[in-house]
Amino acid sequence: MVFETVAGMIAKQLKVDAATITPETRLVEDLKADSANVMVMIMELEDQFNITVDDTAINSLKTVGDVAKYIEAKQ
């Protein structure tokens, strides 16, 4: 559930097909997200899941699966 929501949000923001996103999809290398995209994504995820993403954790979120796991751990 979390992964599907995250993938859908990322797909909408980056204008890619959500069906092409897997847990192994890399945010920067595969989806061409830049730092501004990542910051917007983090803010939207914080609002959607009512969590706070630690600044120190942002650099460790390399794949869509990493993001989903982080959110699940914070809930």
GROMACS .gro file of C-alpha atoms in nm:
model
   75
    1MET     CA    1   0.000   0.000   0.000
    2VAL     CA    2   0.271   0.249   0.097
    3PHE     CA    3   0.479   0.162  -0.209
    4GLU     CA    4   0.185   0.208  -0.446
    5THR     CA    5   0.100   0.546  -0.294
    6VAL     CA    6   0.463   0.661  -0.308
    7ALA     CA    7   0.505   0.540  -0.667
    8GLY     CA    8   0.187   0.718  -0.772
    9MET     CA    9   0.293   1.045  -0.610
   10ILE     CA   10   0.639   1.029  -0.766
   11ALA     CA   11   0.498   0.937  -1.108
   12LYS     CA   12   0.260   1.233  -1.097
   13GLN     CA   13   0.530   1.478  -0.989
   14LEU     CA   14   0.792   1.359  -1.239
   15LYS     CA   15   0.540   1.289  -1.516
   16VAL     CA   16   0.630   0.923  -1.564
   17ASP     CA   17   0.414   0.612  -1.591
   18ALA     CA   18   0.357   0.469  -1.242
   19ALA     CA   19   0.354   0.118  -1.392
   20THR     CA   20   0.723   0.156  -1.480
   21ILE     CA   21   0.824   0.226  -1.119
   22THR     CA   22   0.954  -0.066  -0.914
   23PRO     CA   23   1.106  -0.074  -0.564
   24GLU     CA   24   1.449  -0.079  -0.733
   25THR     CA   25   1.381   0.231  -0.946
   26ARG     CA   26   1.641   0.495  -0.859
   27LEU     CA   27   1.512   0.847  -0.803
   28VAL     CA   28   1.800   1.036  -0.962
   29GLU     CA   29   1.950   0.795  -1.213
   30ASP     CA   30   1.631   0.634  -1.347
   31LEU     CA   31   1.365   0.901  -1.288
   32LYS     CA   32   1.593   1.203  -1.343
   33ALA     CA   33   1.481   1.369  -1.019
   34ASP     CA   34   1.688   1.671  -0.921
   35SER     CA   35   1.727   1.821  -0.574
   36ALA     CA   36   1.420   2.043  -0.618
   37ASN     CA   37   1.210   1.739  -0.720
   38VAL     CA   38   1.333   1.550  -0.414
   39MET     CA   39   1.248   1.837  -0.177
   40VAL     CA   40   0.895   1.867  -0.321
   41MET     CA   41   0.853   1.490  -0.299
   42ILE     CA   42   0.964   1.490   0.066
   43MET     CA   43   0.718   1.769   0.155
   44GLU     CA   44   0.432   1.590  -0.020
   45LEU     CA   45   0.517   1.260   0.150
   46GLU     CA   46   0.531   1.431   0.489
   47ASP     CA   47   0.183   1.574   0.430
   48GLN     CA   48   0.038   1.252   0.285
   49PHE     CA   49   0.169   1.022   0.558
   50ASN     CA   50   0.176   1.272   0.848
   51ILE     CA   51   0.545   1.209   0.919
   52THR     CA   52   0.862   1.415   0.938
   53VAL     CA   53   1.155   1.308   0.721
   54ASP     CA   54   1.484   1.364   0.898
   55ASP     CA   55   1.726   1.581   0.699
   56THR     CA   56   2.001   1.325   0.761
   57ALA     CA   57   1.788   1.048   0.606
   58ILE     CA   58   1.721   1.226   0.278
   59ASN     CA   59   2.059   1.134   0.126
   60SER     CA   60   2.001   0.765   0.205
   61LEU     CA   61   1.676   0.752   0.006
   62LYS     CA   62   1.811   0.638  -0.330
   63THR     CA   63   1.529   0.417  -0.462
   64VAL     CA   64   1.151   0.427  -0.452
   65GLY     CA   65   1.170   0.118  -0.229
   66ASP     CA   66   1.398   0.306   0.014
   67VAL     CA   67   1.137   0.581   0.040
   68ALA     CA   68   0.854   0.335   0.100
   69LYS     CA   69   1.052   0.145   0.368
   70TYR     CA   70   1.145   0.470   0.541
   71ILE     CA   71   0.780   0.578   0.554
   72GLU     CA   72   0.669   0.238   0.685
   73ALA     CA   73   0.929   0.258   0.962
   74LYS     CA   74   0.812   0.608   1.060
   75GLN     CA   75   0.443   0.516   1.087
   0.00000   0.00000   0.00000
